Coordinates of C-alpha atoms and ligand atoms in Angstrom, one line a residue:
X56 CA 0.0 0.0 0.0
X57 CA 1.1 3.4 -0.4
X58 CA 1.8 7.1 1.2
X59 CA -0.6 9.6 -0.5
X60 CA -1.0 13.4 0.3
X61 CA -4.5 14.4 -0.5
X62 CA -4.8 18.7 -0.7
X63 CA -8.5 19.8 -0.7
X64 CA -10.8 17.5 1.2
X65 CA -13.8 19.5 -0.5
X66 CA -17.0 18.0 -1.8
X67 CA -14.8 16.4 -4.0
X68 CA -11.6 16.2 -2.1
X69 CA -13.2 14.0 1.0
X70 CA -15.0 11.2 -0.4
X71 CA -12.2 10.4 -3.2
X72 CA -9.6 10.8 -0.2
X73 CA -12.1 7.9 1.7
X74 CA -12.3 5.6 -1.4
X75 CA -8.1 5.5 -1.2
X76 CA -8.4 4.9 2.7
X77 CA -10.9 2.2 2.1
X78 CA -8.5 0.8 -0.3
X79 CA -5.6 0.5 2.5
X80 CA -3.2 3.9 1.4
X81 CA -2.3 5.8 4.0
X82 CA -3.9 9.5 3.3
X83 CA -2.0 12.2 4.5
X84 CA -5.2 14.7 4.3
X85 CA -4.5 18.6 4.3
X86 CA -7.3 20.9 4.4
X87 CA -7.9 24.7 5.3
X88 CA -10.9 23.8 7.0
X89 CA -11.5 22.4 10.2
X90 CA -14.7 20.3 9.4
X91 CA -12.9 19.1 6.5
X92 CA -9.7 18.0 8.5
X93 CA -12.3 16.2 10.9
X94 CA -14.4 14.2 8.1
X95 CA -11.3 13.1 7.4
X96 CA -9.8 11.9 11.0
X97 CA -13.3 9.9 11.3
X98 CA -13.4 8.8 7.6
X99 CA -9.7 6.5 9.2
X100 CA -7.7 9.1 7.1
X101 CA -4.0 10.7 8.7
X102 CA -3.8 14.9 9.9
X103 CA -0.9 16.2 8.2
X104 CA -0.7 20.0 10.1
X105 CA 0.5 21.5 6.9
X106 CA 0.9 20.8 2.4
X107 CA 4.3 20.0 3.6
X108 CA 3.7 18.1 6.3
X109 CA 1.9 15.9 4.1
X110 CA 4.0 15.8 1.2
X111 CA 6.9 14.7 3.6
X112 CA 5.5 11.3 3.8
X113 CA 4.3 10.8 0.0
X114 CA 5.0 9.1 -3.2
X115 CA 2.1 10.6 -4.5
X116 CA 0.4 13.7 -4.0
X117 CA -2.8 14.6 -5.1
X118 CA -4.4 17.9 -5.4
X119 CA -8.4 18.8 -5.5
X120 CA -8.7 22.8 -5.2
X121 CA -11.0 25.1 -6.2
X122 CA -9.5 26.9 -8.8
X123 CA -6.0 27.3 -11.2
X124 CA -4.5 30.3 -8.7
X125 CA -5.1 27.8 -5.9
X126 CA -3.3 25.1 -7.6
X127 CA -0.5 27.8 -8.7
X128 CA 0.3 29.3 -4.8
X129 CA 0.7 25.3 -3.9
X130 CA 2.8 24.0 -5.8
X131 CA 4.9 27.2 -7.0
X132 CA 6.8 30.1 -5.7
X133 CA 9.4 30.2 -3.1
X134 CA 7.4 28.8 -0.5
X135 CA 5.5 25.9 -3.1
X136 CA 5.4 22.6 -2.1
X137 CA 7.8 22.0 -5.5
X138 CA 10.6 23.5 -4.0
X139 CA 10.4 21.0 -0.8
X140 CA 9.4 17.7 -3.0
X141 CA 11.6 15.1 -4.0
X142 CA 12.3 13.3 -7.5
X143 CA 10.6 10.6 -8.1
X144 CA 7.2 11.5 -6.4
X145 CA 4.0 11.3 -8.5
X146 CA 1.8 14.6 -8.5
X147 CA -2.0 13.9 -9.9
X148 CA -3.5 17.5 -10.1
X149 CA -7.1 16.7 -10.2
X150 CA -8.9 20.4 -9.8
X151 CA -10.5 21.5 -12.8
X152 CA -7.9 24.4 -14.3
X153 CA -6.4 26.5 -16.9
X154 CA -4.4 23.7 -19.0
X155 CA -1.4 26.5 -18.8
X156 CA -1.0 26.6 -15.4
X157 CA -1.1 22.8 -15.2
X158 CA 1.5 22.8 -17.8
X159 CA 3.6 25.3 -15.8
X160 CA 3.5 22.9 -12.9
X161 CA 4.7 20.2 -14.8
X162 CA 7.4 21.7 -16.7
X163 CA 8.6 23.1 -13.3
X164 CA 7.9 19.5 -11.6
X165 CA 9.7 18.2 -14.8
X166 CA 13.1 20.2 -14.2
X167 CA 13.4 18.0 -10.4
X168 CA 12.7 14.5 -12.0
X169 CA 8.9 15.1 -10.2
X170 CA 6.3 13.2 -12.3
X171 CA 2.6 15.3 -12.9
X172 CA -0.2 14.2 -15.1
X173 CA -3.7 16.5 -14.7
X174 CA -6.8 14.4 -13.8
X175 CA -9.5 16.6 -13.5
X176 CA -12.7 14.6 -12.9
X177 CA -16.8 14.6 -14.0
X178 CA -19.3 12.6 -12.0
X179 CA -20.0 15.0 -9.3
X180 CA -19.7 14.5 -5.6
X181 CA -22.4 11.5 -5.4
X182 CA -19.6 9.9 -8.3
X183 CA -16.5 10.4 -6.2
X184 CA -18.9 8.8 -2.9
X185 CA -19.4 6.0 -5.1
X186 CA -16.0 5.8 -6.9
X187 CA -17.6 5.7 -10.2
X188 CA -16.0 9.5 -11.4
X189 CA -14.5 9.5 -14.9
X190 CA -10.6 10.7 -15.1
X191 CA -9.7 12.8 -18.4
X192 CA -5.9 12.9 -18.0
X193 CA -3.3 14.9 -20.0
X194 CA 0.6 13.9 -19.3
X195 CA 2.9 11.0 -20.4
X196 CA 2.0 7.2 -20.6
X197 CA 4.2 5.9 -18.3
X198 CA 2.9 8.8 -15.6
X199 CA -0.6 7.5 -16.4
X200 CA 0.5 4.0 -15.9
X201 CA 2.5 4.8 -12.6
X202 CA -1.2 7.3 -11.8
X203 CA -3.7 4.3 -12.7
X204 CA -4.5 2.1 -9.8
X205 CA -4.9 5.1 -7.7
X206 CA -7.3 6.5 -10.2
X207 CA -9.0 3.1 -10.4
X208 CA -9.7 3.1 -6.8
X209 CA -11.5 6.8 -7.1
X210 CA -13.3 6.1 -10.5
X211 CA -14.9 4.2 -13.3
X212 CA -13.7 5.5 -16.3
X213 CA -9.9 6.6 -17.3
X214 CA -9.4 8.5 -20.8
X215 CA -6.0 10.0 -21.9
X216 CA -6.6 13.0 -23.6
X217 CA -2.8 13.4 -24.8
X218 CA 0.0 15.8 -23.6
X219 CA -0.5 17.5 -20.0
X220 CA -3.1 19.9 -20.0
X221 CA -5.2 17.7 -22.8
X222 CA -7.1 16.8 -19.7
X223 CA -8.2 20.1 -18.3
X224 CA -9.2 20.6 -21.9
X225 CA -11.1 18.0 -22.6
X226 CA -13.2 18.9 -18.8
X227 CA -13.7 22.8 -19.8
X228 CA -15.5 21.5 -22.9
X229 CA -17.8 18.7 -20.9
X230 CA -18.6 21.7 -18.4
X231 CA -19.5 23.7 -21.2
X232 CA -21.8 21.4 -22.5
X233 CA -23.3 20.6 -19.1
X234 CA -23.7 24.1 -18.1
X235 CA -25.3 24.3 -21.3
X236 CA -27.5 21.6 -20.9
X237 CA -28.5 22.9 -17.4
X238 CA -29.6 25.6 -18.8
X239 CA -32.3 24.4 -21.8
X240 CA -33.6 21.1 -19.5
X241 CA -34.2 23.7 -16.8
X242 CA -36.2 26.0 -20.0
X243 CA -38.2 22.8 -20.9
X244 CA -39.1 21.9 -17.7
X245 CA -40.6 25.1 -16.8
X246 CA -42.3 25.2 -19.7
X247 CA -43.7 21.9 -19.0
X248 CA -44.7 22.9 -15.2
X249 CA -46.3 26.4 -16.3
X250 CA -48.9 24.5 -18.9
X251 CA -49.8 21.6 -16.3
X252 CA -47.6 19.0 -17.0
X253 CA -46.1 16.8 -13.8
X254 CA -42.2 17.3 -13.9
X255 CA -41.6 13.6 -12.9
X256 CA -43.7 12.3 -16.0
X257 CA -42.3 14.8 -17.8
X258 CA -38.8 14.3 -17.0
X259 CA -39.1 10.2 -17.4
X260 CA -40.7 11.3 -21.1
X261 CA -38.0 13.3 -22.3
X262 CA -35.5 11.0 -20.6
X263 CA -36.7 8.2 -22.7
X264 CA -36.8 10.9 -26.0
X265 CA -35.0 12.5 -28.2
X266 CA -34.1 15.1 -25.4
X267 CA -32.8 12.3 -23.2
X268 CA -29.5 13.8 -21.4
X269 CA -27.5 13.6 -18.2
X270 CA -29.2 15.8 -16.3
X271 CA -32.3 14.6 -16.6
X272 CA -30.8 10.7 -15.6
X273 CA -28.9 11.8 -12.8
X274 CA -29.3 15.9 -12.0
X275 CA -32.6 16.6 -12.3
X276 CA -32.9 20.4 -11.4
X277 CA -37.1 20.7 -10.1
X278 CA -37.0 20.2 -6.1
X279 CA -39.0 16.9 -6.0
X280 CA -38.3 14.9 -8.9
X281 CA -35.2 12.9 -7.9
X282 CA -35.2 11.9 -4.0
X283 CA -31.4 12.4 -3.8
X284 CA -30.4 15.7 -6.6
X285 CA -28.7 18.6 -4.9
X286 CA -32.7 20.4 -5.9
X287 CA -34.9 17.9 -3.6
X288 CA -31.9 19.2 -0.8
X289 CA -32.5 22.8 -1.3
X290 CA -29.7 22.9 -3.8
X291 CA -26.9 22.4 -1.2
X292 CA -23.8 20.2 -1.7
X293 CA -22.9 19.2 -5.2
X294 CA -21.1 21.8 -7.9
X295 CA -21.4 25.6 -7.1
X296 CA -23.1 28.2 -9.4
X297 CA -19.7 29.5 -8.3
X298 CA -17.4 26.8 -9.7
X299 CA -19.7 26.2 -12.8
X300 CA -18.5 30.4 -13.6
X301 CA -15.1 29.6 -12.6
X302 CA -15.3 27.0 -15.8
X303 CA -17.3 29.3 -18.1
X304 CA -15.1 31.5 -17.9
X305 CA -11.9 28.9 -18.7
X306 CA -14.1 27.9 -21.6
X307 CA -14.6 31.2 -23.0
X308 CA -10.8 32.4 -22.1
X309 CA -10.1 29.2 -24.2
X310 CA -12.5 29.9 -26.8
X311 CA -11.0 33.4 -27.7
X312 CA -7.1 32.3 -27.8
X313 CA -8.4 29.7 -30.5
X314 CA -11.5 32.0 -32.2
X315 CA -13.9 29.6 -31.8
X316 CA -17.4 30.7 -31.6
X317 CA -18.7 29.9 -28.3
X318 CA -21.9 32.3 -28.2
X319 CA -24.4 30.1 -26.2
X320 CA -21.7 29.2 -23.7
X321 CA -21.6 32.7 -23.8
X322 CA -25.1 33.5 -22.6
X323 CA -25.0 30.0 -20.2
X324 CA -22.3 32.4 -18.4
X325 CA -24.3 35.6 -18.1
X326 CA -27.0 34.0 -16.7
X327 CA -25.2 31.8 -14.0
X328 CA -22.8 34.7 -13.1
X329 CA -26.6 37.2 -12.7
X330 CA -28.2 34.3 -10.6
X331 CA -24.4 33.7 -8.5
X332 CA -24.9 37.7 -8.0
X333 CA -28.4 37.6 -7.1
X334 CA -28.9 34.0 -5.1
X335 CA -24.8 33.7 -4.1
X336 CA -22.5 31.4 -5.6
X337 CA -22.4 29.1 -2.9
X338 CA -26.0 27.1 -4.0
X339 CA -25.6 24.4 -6.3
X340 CA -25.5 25.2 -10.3
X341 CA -28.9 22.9 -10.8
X342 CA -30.6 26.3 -9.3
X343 CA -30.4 27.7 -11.9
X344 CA -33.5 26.0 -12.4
X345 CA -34.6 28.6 -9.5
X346 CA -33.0 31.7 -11.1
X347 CA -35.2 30.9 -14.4
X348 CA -38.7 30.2 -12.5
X349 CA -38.2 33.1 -10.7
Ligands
NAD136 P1 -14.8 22.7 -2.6 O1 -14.8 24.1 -2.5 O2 -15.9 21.9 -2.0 O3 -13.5 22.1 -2.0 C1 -12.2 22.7 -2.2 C2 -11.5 22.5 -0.9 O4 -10.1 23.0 -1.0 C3 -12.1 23.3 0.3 O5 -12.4 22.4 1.4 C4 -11.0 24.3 0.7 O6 -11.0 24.6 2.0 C5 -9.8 23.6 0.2 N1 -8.7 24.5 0.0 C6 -8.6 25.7 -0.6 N2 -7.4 26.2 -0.7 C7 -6.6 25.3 0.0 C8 -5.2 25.2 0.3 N3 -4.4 26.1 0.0 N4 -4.8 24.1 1.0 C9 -5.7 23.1 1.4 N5 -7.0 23.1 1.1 C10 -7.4 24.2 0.4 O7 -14.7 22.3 -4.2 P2 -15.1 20.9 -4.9 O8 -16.5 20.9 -5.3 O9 -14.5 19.8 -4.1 O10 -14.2 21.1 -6.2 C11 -12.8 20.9 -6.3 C12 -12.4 21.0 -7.7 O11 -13.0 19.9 -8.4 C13 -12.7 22.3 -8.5 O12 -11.7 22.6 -9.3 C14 -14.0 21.9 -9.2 O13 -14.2 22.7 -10.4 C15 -13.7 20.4 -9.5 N6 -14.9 19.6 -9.7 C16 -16.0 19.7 -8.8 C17 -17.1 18.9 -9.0 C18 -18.3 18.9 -8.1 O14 -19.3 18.3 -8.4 N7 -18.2 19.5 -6.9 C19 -17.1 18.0 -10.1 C20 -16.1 17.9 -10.9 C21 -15.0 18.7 -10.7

């Protein structure tokens, strides 16, 4: 079995961090937040008091952060946890990021003999509970090999993208899509409620239609509909309005280096960044149900 550091015990962070504990690793878990810290203690996972702290102990060190400048003040810098890791030791950056700082890390891992590969994840946080999450990895074959029975242990589904950074890309287009897709099943469904229709029935029709998607299978957005959706929990837990902008916005930043039209993405991220102004950012993006009832 091995040493792991886990950074971010988050929605996400915490029950992939369990799945590796239930396995047998010892988990070095490192949060900012107490609570966190805690679920972790009681999930049979190790304190470390500090990134370094857990890192000490590792051959592998995963990270699960909220965003790219969180990932960059870890790992870089004077006072990054790069300058006080060792080579040989396996970093799997699984936040969802700008593929150029995940590159950066690398190349800078790169020059100390430090492996990386970026593994940012879709499946949501009832995916990583069950260890069914999907892994879209960018870096070399051999990293991915060295990466895979960790990743096995936290998910279903492993694709290589290609090069590091392929992975972040290929999740900023699926979050586009789903943001997207968000959006118009929470349009239909309205529509369906305001001329009498029953959302359940009507979510089980289109389900088994032509409009059949994910959200409607696993996400749907109407409080009610599906016993255990982040809606029926008055949109707590699960992926933040505030997260879903954070990968808007890597999409469209993406989108204008290459010139590729993007222009319902486009309007996807006015109207979660007006409802994450109006409602906060903290409720979960399926609200956005809420936001278009309103
Ligand atoms: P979260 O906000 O629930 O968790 C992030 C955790 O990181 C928090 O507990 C926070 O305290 C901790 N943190 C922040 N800075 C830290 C630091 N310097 N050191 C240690 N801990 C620190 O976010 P999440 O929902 O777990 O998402 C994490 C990443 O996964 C994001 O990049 C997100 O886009 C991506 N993602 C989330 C979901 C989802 O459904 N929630 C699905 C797929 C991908």
């Amino acid at each position: 079995m091995s040493k792991i550091a886990f950074v971010g015990l988050g929605n996400m962070g915490s029950p992939m961090a369990k799945k590796l504990v239930d396995v047998g690793h010892k988990v070095y878990g490192y949060d900012l937040v107490s609570e966190a810290v805690k679920k972790h203690h009681d999930a049979g996972g190790i304190v470390a008091g500090s990134p370094l702290d857990a890192v000490k102990q590792a051959e592998v060190v995963i990270s699960m952060l909220p965003s790219g400048s969180h990932v960059e003040r870890l790992y870089l810098g004077r006072d990054g946890l790069l300058s006080a890791m060792c080579a040989g030791q396996l970093i799997i950056e699984s936040s969802t990021i700008e593929p150029d700082i995940a590159r950066s890390v690398a190349s800078e891992a790169g020059d100390k003999g430090i492996d990386f590969i970026d593994a940012p994840v879709s499946g949501g946080s009832a995916g990583a509970s069950e260890g069914t999450l999907t892994f879209m990895v960018g870096g070399r074959n051999k990293d991915l090999d060295r990466a895979r029975p960790f990743l096995e242990s936290m998910g279903r589904l492993i694709f290589h993208a290609g090069e590091v950074g392929a992975g972040q890309l290929a999740k900023i287009c699926n979050n586009m899509l789903l943001a997207v897709v968000m959006v118009g099943t929470s349009e239909a469904l309205k529509l369906g409620i305001d001329n009498g229709l029953d959302p359940t029935v009507l979510s089980e029709i289109m389900k088994q239609s032509s409009g059949g998607n994910w959200v409607l299978e696993r996400y749907n957005p109407v409080p009610g509909v599906m016993v255990d959706s982040p809606a029926s929990h008055g949109y707590q837990g699960g992926f933040t309005v505030g997260l879903m902008s954070k990968d808007l916005g890597l999409a469209l930043t993406t989108a204008a280096i290459t010139k590729t039209a993007a222009p319902v993405a486009s309007l996807a991220d006015s109207l979660y960044r007006l409802h994450g102004q109006k409602a906060g950012t903290h409720l979960d993006f399926s609200s956005i149900y809420k936001f278009l009832s309103e």
